[in-house]
Amino acid sequence: MGFEPTYADFSVDPTRLANADVRYQRARFAGSHVALSAGGSVTLDFEVEDPEDVPQVTLTVTALVSKLGSDLGYAPMDVLVQGEVVAEDLTVPGGGDLPQDNVFAVPGRLLKPGTNTLEIRSSAKAGSMLWLYRITLDPVWERGRSERVRTADAARDSVFAYRTELRPAHSSAAWQAAPRLLFHIDRDEHSLPAQLGWRSEDGAEAAISFQSSMSDFHGCYRAADGTAYEYRGRLTDRRPFSDDTRNLSASPLHRFHTEEGWGGRWHTSHELRLLVDDGGAPVERFTWRDQRGNSGVVVLHAAAAEVEVTDVEASDEYDEGGEGADNLLDDGRGKWLTFEETAHLDFTLARPTAVASYSLVSANDFAERDPRDWTLLGSHDGRTWTPLDTRSGEKFTERFQAREFHLRSHTRAYRHYRLDITRNSGGTEVQLARVRFAEAPTGQAFTGYYQRWNEGPIGYRGTPVAATSATLPAAPHVASELQAAVASLSETAQTLAALAAQLRKH
């Protein structure tokens, strides 16, 4: 390998370094870069383990020459390694426009084991400032390695706080102090945001864009009353994410298990963390683009809390026609049908659950077969039933229409649920396409899309990560599970007693 990833990132103070120490002469930190006066220099000492493994070094110096008023600036640059000139009187193009990547080939023969020295000088003849943004050095076969490491290191400090200001749109009025902006967004892709937008629950919204160093942002803000403003901010704090991050703000820190939708399926993706606090109402929509060009949109909503059903039994079903009760658990176009005017369906859940709502989906034909009156009941043992929700005069207006019904009061957790249909809509049969149960939402989920810089958009969705304290079941669930276990053991004891009696007879 020759030497470790090596860089100096001058966009922050103190300079962010890897495998390097830095010394300055006639240079100062200027917000997003180091500014060198005429005759100024930056010297970088870096370590090389085995120069024999490095036939050539790729040196990248990202720099810019400041302007002289409206004219192009003038600050020629010299580059020296071990005191030997690699480039002399190089004029960086741009004249105060955008930083330029200047790439040099450094002969491997200049390297030595141990400490090596790189020096960047601004000419004594310079008429303006030489601005240095960053320096990277890589073995020629591993070009870009140090920049990737630098980007990943910078992205670890992903919690940002800004002092902000507002002024009315299309106005020359003075800037007025605004609430602090605190944000954190992380998809575990080690890339800093380039742009960020959000909308709050009260209708306020903002869109901002950052300097590549994250030192400043500029954008626009529209208040909840519709007033538009220019919006800007200056970085005041930056730190890595930790368990303490949620305590920095009254706004919620969202953590999601995520999936990406492509190829006709959903695929597990990285955890997503989101926090935006602009001093206003909680945020309901996020948009972003990172410095690699990846982008995404997230809309928050109540978390779907569908409960797994492991078994269903019907008082009657048309099994010969493939229209049995099992179809109620599928997402296909099948249905359950009985040639009776009333019927009941018994559902067994994967665990005892306090159901907060349930949904029924009408079948494909004959509206007169739709349920009209019914009662939902719960049971711990499948034998003793407690009424939970009663409906009458209900109507489905479309085929395959999903209707959701919320229980009017909090219920206990049951393992078994019965849908007792006592009247249909005028036919001689009863049918349904699907039945689903849901417990009360425990957080917010999201739906949206994600787009990598060189690909098309894909589906993107997430569900809340459970808090650590929620790893143990809540007390009501524990009690319900114990009660179900007692009932199961009682049934087993009765079965064994009956078997023993049979054996004694023989």
C-alpha positions as a printed NumPy array, in Angstrom:
array([[  0.   ,   0.   ,   0.   ],
       [  2.905,   2.401,   0.661],
       [  1.03 ,   4.87 ,   2.898],
       [ -2.333,   5.427,   4.549],
       [ -5.112,   7.672,   3.166],
       [ -3.723,  11.203,   3.434],
       [ -5.591,  14.489,   3.323],
       [ -5.949,  17.985,   4.752],
       [ -9.453,  19.481,   4.725],
       [ -9.224,  23.257,   5.186],
       [-13.002,  23.824,   5.146],
       [-13.182,  23.5  ,   8.935],
       [-11.237,  24.979,  11.809],
       [ -9.217,  23.224,  13.107],
       [ -8.186,  21.591,   9.835],
       [ -9.403,  18.   ,   9.484],
       [ -6.347,  15.786,   8.875],
       [ -5.521,  12.156,   8.102],
       [ -1.935,  10.837,   8.169],
       [ -0.745,  14.431,   8.225],
       [  0.373,  17.41 ,  10.299],
       [  0.08 ,  20.936,   8.945],
       [  1.991,  24.213,   9.377],
       [  1.001,  27.66 ,   8.113],
       [  2.861,  30.809,   7.161],
       [  1.016,  34.016,   6.23 ],
       [ -2.23 ,  32.046,   6.017],
       [ -5.559,  32.266,   7.872],
       [ -8.806,  30.342,   8.07 ],
       [-11.496,  32.16 ,   6.038],
       [-14.758,  30.276,   6.652],
       [-14.595,  27.485,   4.061],
       [-10.886,  27.593,   3.136],
       [ -7.432,  28.778,   4.126],
       [ -6.413,  32.088,   2.5  ],
       [ -2.716,  32.532,   1.648],
       [ -1.313,  36.023,   1.233],
       [  1.556,  36.722,  -1.19 ],
       [  4.5  ,  34.599,  -0.085],
       [  2.314,  32.511,   2.231],
       [  2.544,  28.734,   2.46 ],
       [  0.959,  25.596,   3.816],
       [  3.292,  22.708,   4.672],
       [  1.996,  19.171,   5.082],
       [  4.061,  16.439,   6.779],
       [  2.852,  12.914,   5.993],
       [  4.13 ,   9.426,   6.724],
       [  5.191,   6.825,   4.142],
       [  5.764,   3.267,   5.256],
       [  7.272,   1.727,   2.115],
       [  8.063,   4.035,  -0.833],
       [  9.129,   1.018,  -2.916],
       [  5.416,   0.181,  -3.288],
       [  4.622,   3.643,  -4.729],
       [  5.97 ,   4.294,  -8.243],
       [  3.981,   7.547,  -8.421],
       [  1.732,   9.672,  -6.216],
       [ -1.497,  11.35 ,  -7.335],
       [ -1.605,  14.75 ,  -5.634],
       [ -4.847,  16.762,  -5.814],
       [ -4.886,  20.373,  -4.638],
       [ -8.332,  21.997,  -4.62 ],
       [ -7.776,  25.744,  -4.807],
       [ -9.097,  29.052,  -6.1  ],
       [ -7.66 ,  32.529,  -6.779],
       [ -9.681,  35.415,  -5.355],
       [-10.735,  38.213,  -7.688],
       [ -9.325,  41.733,  -7.834],
       [-12.59 ,  43.632,  -7.82 ],
       [-14.266,  42.705, -11.094],
       [-10.965,  41.511, -12.599],
       [ -9.413,  38.066, -12.463],
       [ -7.127,  37.573,  -9.529],
       [ -3.455,  36.681,  -9.687],
       [ -1.815,  34.285,  -7.224],
       [  0.536,  31.779,  -8.91 ],
       [  1.108,  28.586,  -6.932],
       [  4.267,  26.527,  -6.393],
       [  4.122,  22.861,  -5.349],
       [  7.172,  21.198,  -3.746],
       [  7.735,  17.69 ,  -2.385],
       [ 10.797,  17.164,  -0.181],
       [ 11.848,  20.642,  -1.329],
       [ 11.868,  19.619,  -5.004],
       [  9.622,  21.564,  -7.367],
       [  6.677,  19.603,  -8.831],
       [  4.916,  22.674, -10.293],
       [  5.945,  26.308, -10.486],
       [  3.996,  29.52 , -11.085],
       [  0.797,  27.552, -11.75 ],
       [ -2.184,  29.864, -12.185],
       [ -5.396,  28.292, -10.932],
       [ -8.291,  29.156, -13.28 ],
       [-11.597,  30.5  , -12.08 ],
       [-10.881,  34.007, -10.829],
       [-13.118,  33.775,  -7.771],
       [-15.687,  31.508,  -9.423],
       [-15.489,  27.884,  -8.229],
       [-12.713,  25.861,  -6.58 ],
       [-10.637,  23.864,  -9.076],
       [ -9.119,  20.395,  -8.647],
       [ -5.475,  20.59 ,  -9.728],
       [ -3.989,  17.118, -10.194],
       [ -0.249,  16.441, -10.205],
       [  1.883,  13.361, -10.73 ],
       [  4.564,  13.168,  -8.042],
       [  7.47 ,  10.796,  -8.874],
       [  7.769,   7.959,  -6.398],
       [ 11.539,   8.544,  -6.185],
       [ 10.86 ,  11.703,  -4.136],
       [  9.355,   9.684,  -1.3  ],
       [ 11.337,   8.312,   1.618],
       [ 10.461,   6.022,   4.546],
       [  9.073,   8.002,   7.454],
       [  8.097,  11.683,   7.358],
       [  7.724,  13.364,   3.959],
       [  6.982,  17.039,   3.27 ],
       [  4.599,  18.702,   0.822],
       [  4.617,  22.486,   0.528],
       [  2.097,  24.725,  -1.283],
       [  3.329,  28.294,  -1.768],
       [  1.628,  31.42 ,  -3.008],
       [  3.997,  33.482,  -5.129],
       [  5.552,  36.59 ,  -3.612],
       [  4.303,  38.323,  -6.789],
       [  0.643,  37.476,  -6.025],
       [ -1.794,  40.362,  -6.3  ],
       [ -4.74 ,  38.539,  -4.692],
       [ -5.315,  35.625,  -2.305],
       [ -4.746,  31.934,  -2.957],
       [ -7.57 ,  29.956,  -1.372],
       [ -6.855,  26.32 ,  -0.448],
       [ -9.831,  24.037,   0.185],
       [ -8.234,  20.593,   0.495],
       [ -5.253,  18.427,  -0.377],
       [ -5.243,  14.659,  -0.975],
       [ -2.399,  12.258,  -1.757],
       [ -2.807,   8.693,  -3.037],
       [ -0.651,   5.976,  -4.568],
       [ -1.26 ,   6.166,  -8.314],
       [ -3.112,   2.844,  -8.348],
       [ -5.557,   4.061,  -5.691],
       [ -6.547,   7.471,  -6.945],
       [ -9.553,   8.906,  -5.119],
       [ -9.049,   6.755,  -2.005],
       [ -8.202,   9.645,   0.309],
       [-11.09 ,  11.767,  -0.995],
       [-13.512,   8.927,  -0.274],
       [-12.101,   8.588,   3.235],
       [-12.256,  12.37 ,   3.732],
       [-15.892,  12.468,   2.665],
       [-16.773,   9.566,   4.97 ],
       [-14.91 ,  11.16 ,   7.89 ],
       [-16.657,  14.491,   7.337],
       [-20.051,  12.793,   7.174],
       [-19.575,  11.324,  10.656],
       [-20.197,  14.806,  12.059],
       [-23.765,  14.762,  10.823],
       [-25.645,  16.769,  13.46 ],
       [-25.652,  20.453,  12.445],
       [-26.773,  23.634,  14.181],
       [-27.013,  27.001,  12.409],
       [-27.612,  30.575,  13.498],
       [-30.265,  31.803,  11.044],
       [-31.658,  35.04 ,   9.669],
       [-34.72 ,  36.05 ,   7.642],
       [-35.75 ,  39.04 ,   5.578],
       [-38.909,  39.599,   3.528],
       [-38.733,  38.421,  -0.087],
       [-37.899,  41.085,  -2.727],
       [-36.789,  43.454,   0.008],
       [-33.623,  45.299,   0.924],
       [-34.638,  45.322,   4.576],
       [-32.097,  44.365,   7.196],
       [-31.745,  40.687,   8.055],
       [-33.53 ,  39.708,  11.26 ],
       [-32.465,  36.967,  13.658],
       [-34.554,  33.783,  13.377],
       [-34.727,  30.59 ,  15.472],
       [-31.84 ,  28.154,  15.415],
       [-31.93 ,  25.428,  12.763],
       [-30.872,  21.986,  13.973],
       [-30.907,  19.001,  11.647],
       [-29.585,  15.498,  11.15 ],
       [-30.146,  13.229,   8.166],
       [-28.318,   9.935,   7.705],
       [-28.942,   6.968,   5.39 ],
       [-25.596,   5.336,   6.287],
       [-24.124,   6.414,   2.937],
       [-21.357,   8.658,   4.361],
       [-22.324,  11.675,   2.288],
       [-23.127,  15.209,   3.425],
       [-26.308,  16.998,   2.322],
       [-26.099,  19.541,  -0.499],
       [-29.738,  20.626,  -0.329],
       [-32.505,  20.202,   2.227],
       [-36.209,  21.018,   2.2  ],
       [-39.026,  20.478,   4.67 ],
       [-42.681,  21.24 ,   5.361],
       [-44.114,  21.551,   8.855],
       [-47.492,  20.378,  10.085],
       [-48.724,  23.984,  10.215],
       [-47.924,  24.542,   6.513],
       [-44.621,  26.421,   6.909],
       [-41.918,  25.234,   4.499],
       [-38.293,  25.879,   3.596],
       [-35.709,  24.944,   0.971],
       [-31.988,  25.574,   1.48 ],
       [-28.642,  24.81 ,  -0.156],
       [-25.275,  24.452,   1.581],
       [-21.705,  25.408,   0.921],
       [-19.724,  22.24 ,   0.231],
       [-18.007,  22.733,   3.608],
       [-21.413,  23.069,   5.332],
       [-20.266,  26.413,   6.791],
       [-23.264,  28.375,   5.43 ],
       [-26.606,  27.927,   3.759],
       [-28.904,  30.117,   1.713],
       [-32.498,  29.503,   0.717],
       [-36.096,  30.548,   1.139],
       [-38.72 ,  30.18 ,   3.831],
       [-42.487,  30.528,   3.745],
       [-44.243,  30.978,   7.066],
       [-47.512,  29.301,   8.005],
       [-49.388,  32.5  ,   7.11 ],
       [-47.953,  32.425,   3.574],
       [-45.365,  35.213,   3.974],
       [-42.209,  34.495,   1.944],
       [-38.673,  35.233,   3.152],
       [-35.063,  34.913,   2.148],
       [-33.367,  32.562,   4.569],
       [-29.71 ,  32.104,   5.462],
       [-27.598,  30.543,   8.189],
       [-24.072,  30.212,   9.572],
       [-22.799,  27.005,  11.179],
       [-22.438,  27.231,  14.956],
       [-22.073,  23.585,  15.976],
       [-21.367,  20.254,  14.357],
       [-21.06 ,  16.896,  16.067],
       [-21.435,  13.156,  15.448],
       [-24.748,  11.423,  16.058],
       [-25.087,   9.835,  19.494],
       [-27.726,   8.647,  21.926],
       [-27.775,  12.203,  23.274],
       [-28.842,  13.732,  19.925],
       [-32.548,  13.345,  20.705],
       [-32.024,  15.57 ,  23.765],
       [-30.747,  18.498,  21.691],
       [-34.215,  19.366,  20.411],
       [-37.869,  19.334,  21.38 ],
       [-38.659,  18.061,  17.866],
       [-38.742,  14.286,  17.435],
       [-35.785,  12.312,  16.125],
       [-37.195,   9.804,  13.634],
       [-35.505,   6.432,  13.149],
       [-36.812,   4.069,  10.491],
       [-36.287,   0.554,   9.232],
       [-36.429,   1.098,   5.467],
       [-37.143,  -0.783,   2.259],
       [-36.442,   0.09 ,  -1.364],
       [-38.884,  -0.973,  -4.071],
       [-37.395,  -2.233,  -7.341],
       [-37.655,  -5.309,  -9.525],
       [-41.252,  -5.835,  -8.43 ],
       [-40.277,  -6.45 ,  -4.796],
       [-39.324,  -4.59 ,  -1.626],
       [-35.727,  -4.962,  -0.43 ],
       [-34.293,  -4.166,   3.011],
       [-32.174,  -1.013,   3.026],
       [-30.194,   1.052,   5.54 ],
       [-31.698,   2.629,   8.64 ],
       [-32.769,   6.236,   8.04 ],
       [-32.495,   8.908,  10.748],
       [-34.201,  12.296,  10.381],
       [-34.369,  15.368,  12.582],
       [-35.261,  18.944,  11.567],
       [-36.   ,  21.628,  14.151],
       [-36.459,  25.192,  12.871],
       [-38.18 ,  26.412,  16.023],
       [-41.655,  25.787,  14.597],
       [-44.161,  22.945,  14.316],
       [-43.042,  19.311,  13.813],
       [-41.981,  18.445,  10.27 ],
       [-44.186,  16.201,   8.121],
       [-42.211,  16.13 ,   4.839],
       [-38.468,  16.011,   4.104],
       [-36.607,  16.352,   0.808],
       [-32.855,  16.214,   0.297],
       [-29.999,  15.81 ,  -2.146],
       [-26.536,  14.806,  -0.964],
       [-23.125,  15.842,  -2.281],
       [-22.934,  12.688,  -4.394],
       [-26.152,  13.607,  -6.199],
       [-28.421,  11.067,  -4.48 ],
       [-31.831,  12.428,  -3.512],
       [-34.97 ,  11.445,  -1.676],
       [-38.415,  12.495,  -0.493],
       [-40.089,  11.303,   2.7  ],
       [-43.704,  11.96 ,   3.768],
       [-44.516,  11.001,   7.356],
       [-47.788,   9.345,   8.335],
       [-49.174,   7.206,  11.13 ],
       [-47.463,   3.834,  11.245],
       [-49.467,   0.963,   9.821],
       [-49.725,  -1.635,  12.548],
       [-51.263,  -4.647,  10.812],
       [-51.391,  -7.749,  12.986],
       [-50.375, -11.165,  11.679],
       [-53.214, -13.698,  11.449],
       [-52.081, -17.327,  11.574],
       [-55.416, -19.089,  11.027],
       [-59.031, -18.49 ,  10.043],
       [-62.038, -20.776,  10.28 ],
       [-65.533, -20.132,   8.92 ],
       [-68.892, -21.464,  10.079],
       [-69.43 , -22.348,   6.397],
       [-67.478, -21.898,   3.146],
       [-67.621, -22.848,  -0.536],
       [-64.387, -24.778,  -0.434],
       [-65.204, -26.889,  -3.515],
       [-65.25 , -23.714,  -5.621],
       [-61.939, -22.498,  -4.197],
       [-63.73 , -19.813,  -2.184],
       [-62.746, -20.825,   1.315],
       [-61.93 , -18.666,   4.323],
       [-58.157, -18.881,   3.704],
       [-58.616, -16.447,   0.812],
       [-59.374, -13.741,   3.38 ],
       [-55.695, -13.738,   4.419],
       [-54.287, -13.42 ,   0.875],
       [-53.737, -10.277,  -1.168],
       [-55.03 , -11.864,  -4.352],
       [-58.41 , -11.498,  -6.038],
       [-59.972, -14.526,  -4.369],
       [-62.807, -14.416,  -1.825],
       [-64.668, -16.291,   0.896],
       [-68.245, -17.313,   0.113],
       [-70.933, -19.088,   2.111],
       [-74.381, -20.09 ,   0.871],
       [-75.903, -18.936,   4.165],
       [-77.451, -15.552,   4.946],
       [-75.493, -15.315,   8.221],
       [-72.097, -16.669,   9.215],
       [-69.161, -16.13 ,  11.499],
       [-65.393, -16.121,  10.956],
       [-62.88 , -16.998,  13.687],
       [-59.37 , -15.539,  13.409],
       [-56.316, -16.601,  15.432],
       [-53.555, -13.996,  15.769],
       [-49.828, -14.656,  16.028],
       [-49.879, -13.081,  19.484],
       [-52.474, -11.614,  21.825],
       [-53.158,  -8.099,  20.536],
       [-55.337,  -5.15 ,  21.519],
       [-56.904,  -4.55 ,  18.133],
       [-57.624,  -0.856,  17.498],
       [-59.19 ,  -1.216,  14.051],
       [-60.111,  -3.788,  11.432],
       [-60.834,  -3.568,   7.722],
       [-63.166,  -5.505,   5.453],
       [-62.859,  -5.683,   1.671],
       [-65.936,  -6.378,  -0.439],
       [-65.757,  -9.202,  -2.975],
       [-65.859,  -9.096,  -6.76 ],
       [-69.595,  -9.374,  -7.47 ],
       [-73.18 ,  -9.318,  -6.15 ],
       [-73.429,  -6.414,  -3.713],
       [-76.402,  -8.112,  -2.036],
       [-73.924, -10.613,  -0.542],
       [-72.029,  -7.876,   1.34 ],
       [-72.201,  -7.942,   5.15 ],
       [-74.547,  -5.296,   6.522],
       [-74.807,  -6.019,  10.269],
       [-72.109,  -7.676,  12.351],
       [-70.357,  -7.825,  15.72 ],
       [-66.631,  -8.213,  16.372],
       [-65.831, -10.29 ,  19.459],
       [-62.6  , -11.176,  21.267],
       [-61.541, -14.27 ,  23.183],
       [-58.532, -15.529,  25.091],
       [-59.304, -19.224,  24.641],
       [-61.517, -19.381,  21.525],
       [-64.526, -20.437,  23.573],
       [-65.629, -17.494,  25.723],
       [-66.316, -14.377,  23.652],
       [-66.539, -10.679,  24.574],
       [-68.344,  -8.23 ,  22.242],
       [-66.025,  -5.403,  21.131],
       [-67.676,  -3.59 ,  18.218],
       [-71.158,  -3.766,  16.691],
       [-72.154,  -2.317,  13.303],
       [-75.519,  -2.131,  11.57 ],
       [-76.703,  -0.773,   8.238],
       [-73.205,  -0.671,   6.751],
       [-72.859,  -0.484,   2.97 ],
       [-70.091,  -1.134,   0.439],
       [-70.442,   1.103,  -2.63 ],
       [-67.821,  -0.58 ,  -4.842],
       [-66.372,  -3.979,  -5.579],
       [-63.076,  -4.688,  -3.793],
       [-63.724,  -1.656,  -1.628],
       [-61.698,  -1.581,   1.6  ],
       [-63.446,  -0.066,   4.609],
       [-61.749,   0.475,   7.94 ],
       [-63.611,   0.33 ,  11.259],
       [-62.153,   1.697,  14.484],
       [-63.102,   0.277,  17.834],
       [-64.834,   2.943,  19.869],
       [-63.008,   2.202,  23.117],
       [-59.728,   0.66 ,  24.205],
       [-59.858,  -3.12 ,  24.277],
       [-57.859,  -5.786,  26.014],
       [-55.416,  -7.964,  24.13 ],
       [-57.021, -11.128,  22.721],
       [-55.543, -14.016,  20.754],
       [-58.803, -14.874,  18.978],
       [-61.252, -12.591,  17.181],
       [-64.671, -13.49 ,  15.737],
       [-66.543, -11.573,  13.043],
       [-70.177, -12.554,  13.573],
       [-72.202, -11.489,  10.491],
       [-75.87 , -11.357,  11.431],
       [-77.361,  -9.82 ,   8.25 ],
       [-76.284,  -9.418,   4.645],
       [-77.427,  -6.85 ,   2.06 ],
       [-80.427,  -8.789,   0.814],
       [-78.999, -11.903,  -0.861],
       [-78.998, -15.53 ,   0.13 ],
       [-75.202, -15.707,   0.519],
       [-72.437, -13.796,   2.343],
       [-68.974, -13.045,   0.947],
       [-65.83 , -11.009,   1.597],
       [-62.475, -10.642,  -0.171],
       [-60.176,  -9.782,   2.758],
       [-60.148,  -9.115,   6.493],
       [-57.295,  -7.315,   8.267],
       [-56.639,  -6.347,  11.9  ],
       [-54.444,  -3.514,  13.195],
       [-53.261,  -2.403,  16.601],
       [-52.805,   1.225,  17.642],
       [-49.916,   2.976,  15.852],
       [-46.767,   3.242,  17.982],
       [-45.002,   5.914,  15.916],
       [-44.729,   7.417,  12.464],
       [-43.871,   5.618,   9.261],
       [-43.024,   7.178,   5.907],
       [-43.568,   6.712,   2.214],
       [-41.619,   8.385,  -0.562],
       [-38.993,   7.721,  -3.181],
       [-35.211,   7.565,  -3.466],
       [-32.995,   8.227,  -6.477],
       [-29.296,   7.507,  -6.815],
       [-27.437,  10.034,  -8.92 ],
       [-27.01 ,   7.726, -11.936],
       [-30.288,   5.786, -11.721],
       [-34.033,   6.311, -11.963],
       [-36.318,   6.799,  -8.944],
       [-37.366,   3.806,  -6.852],
       [-39.95 ,   3.248,  -4.13 ],
       [-38.896,   4.027,  -0.587],
       [-40.772,   3.313,   2.651],
       [-40.028,   2.943,   6.332],
       [-41.413,   1.862,   9.682],
       [-40.345,   3.205,  13.09 ],
       [-37.452,   1.6  ,  14.939],
       [-38.728,   0.473,  18.315],
       [-37.251,   2.284,  21.288],
       [-34.902,   0.227,  23.439],
       [-37.327,   0.415,  26.309],
       [-39.965,  -1.221,  24.124],
       [-38.045,  -4.448,  23.653],
       [-40.046,  -6.023,  26.477],
       [-43.801,  -6.499,  25.964],
       [-46.084,  -4.045,  27.698],
       [-47.686,  -5.295,  30.887],
       [-51.171,  -5.864,  29.379],
       [-49.614,  -7.989,  26.658],
       [-47.708, -10.021,  29.235],
       [-50.876, -10.623,  31.214],
       [-52.789, -11.64 ,  28.099],
       [-50.049, -14.003,  26.985],
       [-49.961, -15.609,  30.446],
       [-53.735, -15.986,  30.416],
       [-53.577, -17.593,  26.972],
       [-50.819, -19.904,  28.187],
       [-52.943, -20.93 ,  31.195],
       [-55.876, -21.68 ,  28.905],
       [-53.638, -23.747,  26.641],
       [-52.232, -25.695,  29.591],
       [-55.765, -26.304,  30.885],
       [-56.786, -27.73 ,  27.519],
       [-53.685, -29.946,  27.515],
       [-54.456, -31.168,  31.042],
       [-58.025, -32.023,  30.044],
       [-56.796, -33.922,  26.997],
       [-54.27 , -35.897,  29.045],
       [-56.886, -36.7  ,  31.678],
       [-59.248, -38.014,  28.985],
       [-56.456, -40.093,  27.477],
       [-55.579, -41.544,  30.875],
       [-59.233, -42.508,  31.444],
       [-59.31 , -44.307,  28.088],
       [-56.119, -46.193,  28.925],
       [-57.512, -47.29 ,  32.304],
       [-60.542, -48.803,  30.526],
       [-58.223, -50.958,  28.455]])
